[in-house]
PDB file of C-alpha atoms in Angstrom:
ATOM      1  CA  MET A  15     -54.236 -26.467  75.624  1.00  0.00           C
ATOM      2  CA  LYS A  16     -56.611 -26.233  78.543  1.00  0.00           C
ATOM      3  CA  ARG A  17     -58.842 -29.122  79.466  1.00  0.00           C
ATOM      4  CA  GLU A  18     -61.900 -27.315  78.112  1.00  0.00           C
ATOM      5  CA  SER A  19     -60.270 -27.141  74.681  1.00  0.00           C
ATOM      6  CA  MET A  20     -59.528 -30.874  74.774  1.00  0.00           C
ATOM      7  CA  LYS A  21     -63.224 -31.807  74.842  1.00  0.00           C
ATOM      8  CA  GLY A  22     -63.315 -32.371  71.071  1.00  0.00           C
ATOM      9  CA  ALA A  23     -59.941 -34.112  70.882  1.00  0.00           C
ATOM     10  CA  SER A  24     -59.827 -37.731  69.775  1.00  0.00           C
ATOM     11  CA  ILE A  25     -58.490 -40.463  72.043  1.00  0.00           C
ATOM     12  CA  PRO A  26     -55.384 -40.904  69.824  1.00  0.00           C
ATOM     13  CA  ASP A  27     -54.743 -37.140  70.032  1.00  0.00           C
ATOM     14  CA  LEU A  28     -55.108 -37.209  73.816  1.00  0.00           C
ATOM     15  CA  MET A  29     -52.781 -40.196  74.039  1.00  0.00           C
ATOM     16  CA  ALA A  30     -50.170 -38.397  71.950  1.00  0.00           C
ATOM     17  CA  ARG A  31     -50.471 -35.284  74.123  1.00  0.00           C
ATOM     18  CA  TYR A  32     -50.186 -37.363  77.316  1.00  0.00           C
ATOM     19  CA  GLU A  33     -47.181 -39.273  76.007  1.00  0.00           C
ATOM     20  CA  GLU A  34     -45.402 -36.105  74.919  1.00  0.00           C
ATOM     21  CA  ALA A  35     -46.047 -34.270  78.193  1.00  0.00           C
ATOM     22  CA  ALA A  36     -45.110 -37.243  80.390  1.00  0.00           C
ATOM     23  CA  GLY A  37     -41.904 -37.801  78.443  1.00  0.00           C
ATOM     24  CA  LEU A  38     -40.968 -34.130  78.591  1.00  0.00           C
ATOM     25  CA  HIS A  39     -41.772 -34.019  82.308  1.00  0.00           C
ATOM     26  CA  GLY A  40     -39.451 -36.937  82.976  1.00  0.00           C
ATOM     27  CA  GLN A  41     -36.642 -35.460  80.910  1.00  0.00           C
ATOM     28  CA  ALA A  42     -37.035 -32.023  82.497  1.00  0.00           C
ATOM     29  CA  SER A  43     -37.019 -33.573  85.976  1.00  0.00           C
ATOM     30  CA  GLN A  44     -33.893 -35.526  85.133  1.00  0.00           C
ATOM     31  CA  ASP A  45     -32.225 -32.354  83.815  1.00  0.00           C
ATOM     32  CA  GLY A  46     -33.251 -30.282  86.841  1.00  0.00           C
ATOM     33  CA  ASN A  47     -35.413 -27.967  84.724  1.00  0.00           C
ATOM     34  CA  HIS A  48     -38.166 -27.473  87.282  1.00  0.00           C
ATOM     35  CA  ARG A  49     -40.013 -24.758  85.361  1.00  0.00           C
ATOM     36  CA  LEU A  50     -40.452 -27.058  82.347  1.00  0.00           C
ATOM     37  CA  ALA A  51     -41.234 -30.035  84.584  1.00  0.00           C
ATOM     38  CA  ASN A  52     -44.000 -28.064  86.321  1.00  0.00           C
ATOM     39  CA  ALA A  53     -45.499 -26.974  82.990  1.00  0.00           C
ATOM     40  CA  GLN A  54     -45.493 -30.570  81.728  1.00  0.00           C
ATOM     41  CA  TYR A  55     -46.997 -31.796  84.996  1.00  0.00           C
ATOM     42  CA  LYS A  56     -49.951 -29.496  84.340  1.00  0.00           C
ATOM     43  CA  ARG A  57     -50.283 -30.836  80.773  1.00  0.00           C
ATOM     44  CA  VAL A  58     -50.154 -34.473  81.897  1.00  0.00           C
ATOM     45  CA  THR A  59     -52.702 -33.854  84.627  1.00  0.00           C
ATOM     46  CA  ALA A  60     -55.130 -31.955  82.388  1.00  0.00           C
ATOM     47  CA  THR A  61     -54.884 -34.639  79.715  1.00  0.00           C
ATOM     48  CA  TRP A  62     -55.351 -37.413  82.267  1.00  0.00           C
ATOM     49  CA  MET A  63     -58.455 -35.672  83.595  1.00  0.00           C
ATOM     50  CA  GLU A  64     -59.868 -35.487  80.074  1.00  0.00           C
ATOM     51  CA  LEU A  65     -59.075 -39.154  79.403  1.00  0.00           C
ATOM     52  CA  ARG A  66     -60.635 -40.024  82.741  1.00  0.00           C
ATOM     53  CA  SER A  67     -63.835 -38.203  81.762  1.00  0.00           C
ATOM     54  CA  ARG A  68     -64.109 -40.425  78.655  1.00  0.00           C
ATOM     55  CA  GLY A  69     -64.968 -43.534  80.685  1.00  0.00           C
ATOM     56  CA  GLU A  70     -63.892 -46.939  79.412  1.00  0.00           C
ATOM     57  CA  GLU A  71     -62.341 -45.507  76.261  1.00  0.00           C
ATOM     58  CA  GLY A  72     -60.103 -43.209  78.315  1.00  0.00           C
ATOM     59  CA  ARG A  73     -59.194 -45.971  80.782  1.00  0.00           C
ATOM     60  CA  SER A  74     -58.236 -48.235  77.890  1.00  0.00           C
ATOM     61  CA  ALA A  75     -56.006 -45.470  76.499  1.00  0.00           C
ATOM     62  CA  LEU A  76     -54.198 -45.155  79.837  1.00  0.00           C
ATOM     63  CA  VAL A  77     -53.628 -48.915  79.944  1.00  0.00           C
ATOM     64  CA  ARG A  78     -52.163 -48.766  76.422  1.00  0.00           C
ATOM     65  CA  LEU A  79     -49.869 -45.913  77.516  1.00  0.00           C
ATOM     66  CA  MET A  80     -48.381 -48.263  80.132  1.00  0.00           C
ATOM     67  CA  GLY A  81     -46.823 -50.021  77.136  1.00  0.00           C
ATOM     68  CA  SER A  82     -44.898 -46.959  75.970  1.00  0.00           C
ATOM     69  CA  ALA A  83     -41.200 -47.307  75.189  1.00  0.00           C
ATOM     70  CA  ASN A  84     -40.583 -44.310  77.464  1.00  0.00           C
ATOM     71  CA  PRO A  85     -40.292 -45.290  81.148  1.00  0.00           C
ATOM     72  CA  HIS A  86     -41.530 -41.856  82.260  1.00  0.00           C
ATOM     73  CA  VAL A  87     -44.729 -42.340  80.265  1.00  0.00           C
ATOM     74  CA  ARG A  88     -45.170 -45.842  81.673  1.00  0.00           C
ATOM     75  CA  GLY A  89     -44.738 -44.500  85.193  1.00  0.00           C
ATOM     76  CA  TRP A  90     -47.252 -41.710  84.765  1.00  0.00           C
ATOM     77  CA  ALA A  91     -49.763 -44.019  83.088  1.00  0.00           C
ATOM     78  CA  ALA A  92     -49.345 -46.720  85.735  1.00  0.00           C
ATOM     79  CA  SER A  93     -49.859 -44.116  88.453  1.00  0.00           C
ATOM     80  CA  HIS A  94     -53.147 -43.110  86.856  1.00  0.00           C
ATOM     81  CA  VAL A  95     -54.196 -46.710  86.170  1.00  0.00           C
ATOM     82  CA  LEU A  96     -53.905 -47.481  89.906  1.00  0.00           C
ATOM     83  CA  GLU A  97     -57.303 -45.862  90.273  1.00  0.00           C
ATOM     84  CA  PHE A  98     -59.136 -48.552  88.294  1.00  0.00           C
ATOM     85  CA  ASP A  99     -56.727 -51.480  87.728  1.00  0.00           C
ATOM     86  CA  PRO A 100     -54.307 -51.552  90.655  1.00  0.00           C
ATOM     87  CA  ARG A 101     -53.005 -55.032  89.892  1.00  0.00           C
ATOM     88  CA  ALA A 102     -51.724 -54.133  86.408  1.00  0.00           C
ATOM     89  CA  ALA A 103     -50.519 -50.719  87.554  1.00  0.00           C
ATOM     90  CA  GLU A 104     -48.591 -52.061  90.532  1.00  0.00           C
ATOM     91  CA  ALA A 105     -46.893 -54.649  88.332  1.00  0.00           C
ATOM     92  CA  GLU A 106     -45.646 -51.926  85.977  1.00  0.00           C
ATOM     93  CA  LEU A 107     -44.584 -49.666  88.836  1.00  0.00           C
ATOM     94  CA  GLU A 108     -42.684 -52.573  90.429  1.00  0.00           C
ATOM     95  CA  ARG A 109     -40.850 -53.176  87.122  1.00  0.00           C
ATOM     96  CA  LEU A 110     -39.892 -49.515  86.956  1.00  0.00           C
ATOM     97  CA  ALA A 111     -38.926 -49.394  90.646  1.00  0.00           C
ATOM     98  CA  SER A 112     -36.496 -52.255  90.102  1.00  0.00           C
ATOM     99  CA  GLY A 113     -35.102 -50.841  86.867  1.00  0.00           C
ATOM    100  CA  PRO A 114     -32.022 -48.761  86.190  1.00  0.00           C
ATOM    101  CA  PRO A 115     -31.288 -45.859  88.553  1.00  0.00           C
ATOM    102  CA  GLY A 116     -32.926 -42.592  87.582  1.00  0.00           C
ATOM    103  CA  VAL A 117     -35.998 -40.427  87.943  1.00  0.00           C
ATOM    104  CA  ALA A 118     -38.394 -43.070  86.571  1.00  0.00           C
ATOM    105  CA  ARG A 119     -37.189 -45.600  89.151  1.00  0.00           C
ATOM    106  CA  LEU A 120     -37.429 -43.121  92.021  1.00  0.00           C
ATOM    107  CA  ASP A 121     -40.878 -41.900  90.969  1.00  0.00           C
ATOM    108  CA  ALA A 122     -42.219 -45.448  90.666  1.00  0.00           C
ATOM    109  CA  ALA A 123     -40.893 -46.397  94.107  1.00  0.00           C
ATOM    110  CA  MET A 124     -42.426 -43.270  95.650  1.00  0.00           C
ATOM    111  CA  VAL A 125     -45.813 -43.838  94.010  1.00  0.00           C
ATOM    112  CA  LEU A 126     -45.879 -47.452  95.189  1.00  0.00           C
ATOM    113  CA  ARG A 127     -44.955 -46.423  98.725  1.00  0.00           C
ATOM    114  CA  GLU A 128     -47.711 -43.786  98.886  1.00  0.00           C
ATOM    115  CA  TRP A 129     -50.275 -46.079  97.240  1.00  0.00           C
ATOM    116  CA  ARG A 130     -49.572 -48.921  99.641  1.00  0.00           C
ATOM    117  CA  ALA A 131     -49.633 -46.556 102.616  1.00  0.00           C
ATOM    118  CA  GLY A 132     -53.074 -45.357 101.526  1.00  0.00           C
ATOM    119  CA  THR A 133     -51.947 -41.749 101.121  1.00  0.00           C
ATOM    120  CA  LEU A 134     -52.203 -41.513  97.319  1.00  0.00           C
ATOM    121  CA  SER A 135     -55.488 -40.022  96.253  1.00  0.00           C
ATOM    122  CA  PHE A 136     -57.103 -39.021  92.985  1.00  0.00           C
ATOM    123  CA  PRO A 137     -58.916 -35.728  92.522  1.00  0.00           C
ATOM    124  CA  THR A 138     -62.609 -35.941  91.756  1.00  0.00           C
ATOM    125  CA  ASP A 139     -62.339 -33.203  89.121  1.00  0.00           C
TER     126      ASP A 139
END
């Protein structure tokens, strides 16, 4: 589903799409399935951009996604929440970065490093 076709989607539908894509991305990355990981990256990013365009309602959805049971979803959501609530996002990324070894831990540590170095940026559209 392209971003244009997400315009009429509800916030709960967008959250479900984001959660599914972020979870699949993490699993595919862990399994070394780069083709699937790349496809899910595109889905997560397109869904994030749509949530972002929804203002406060979309930001609130991203904050709620930081509470997912899936650490990959929490990591993606926290990365996107850095843009508007860095304190909450950094706290979640720090939890993940000190968690069990794996892709979620590595990703969280890398995002924190780039964020704190000032090299992490967010596209304008």
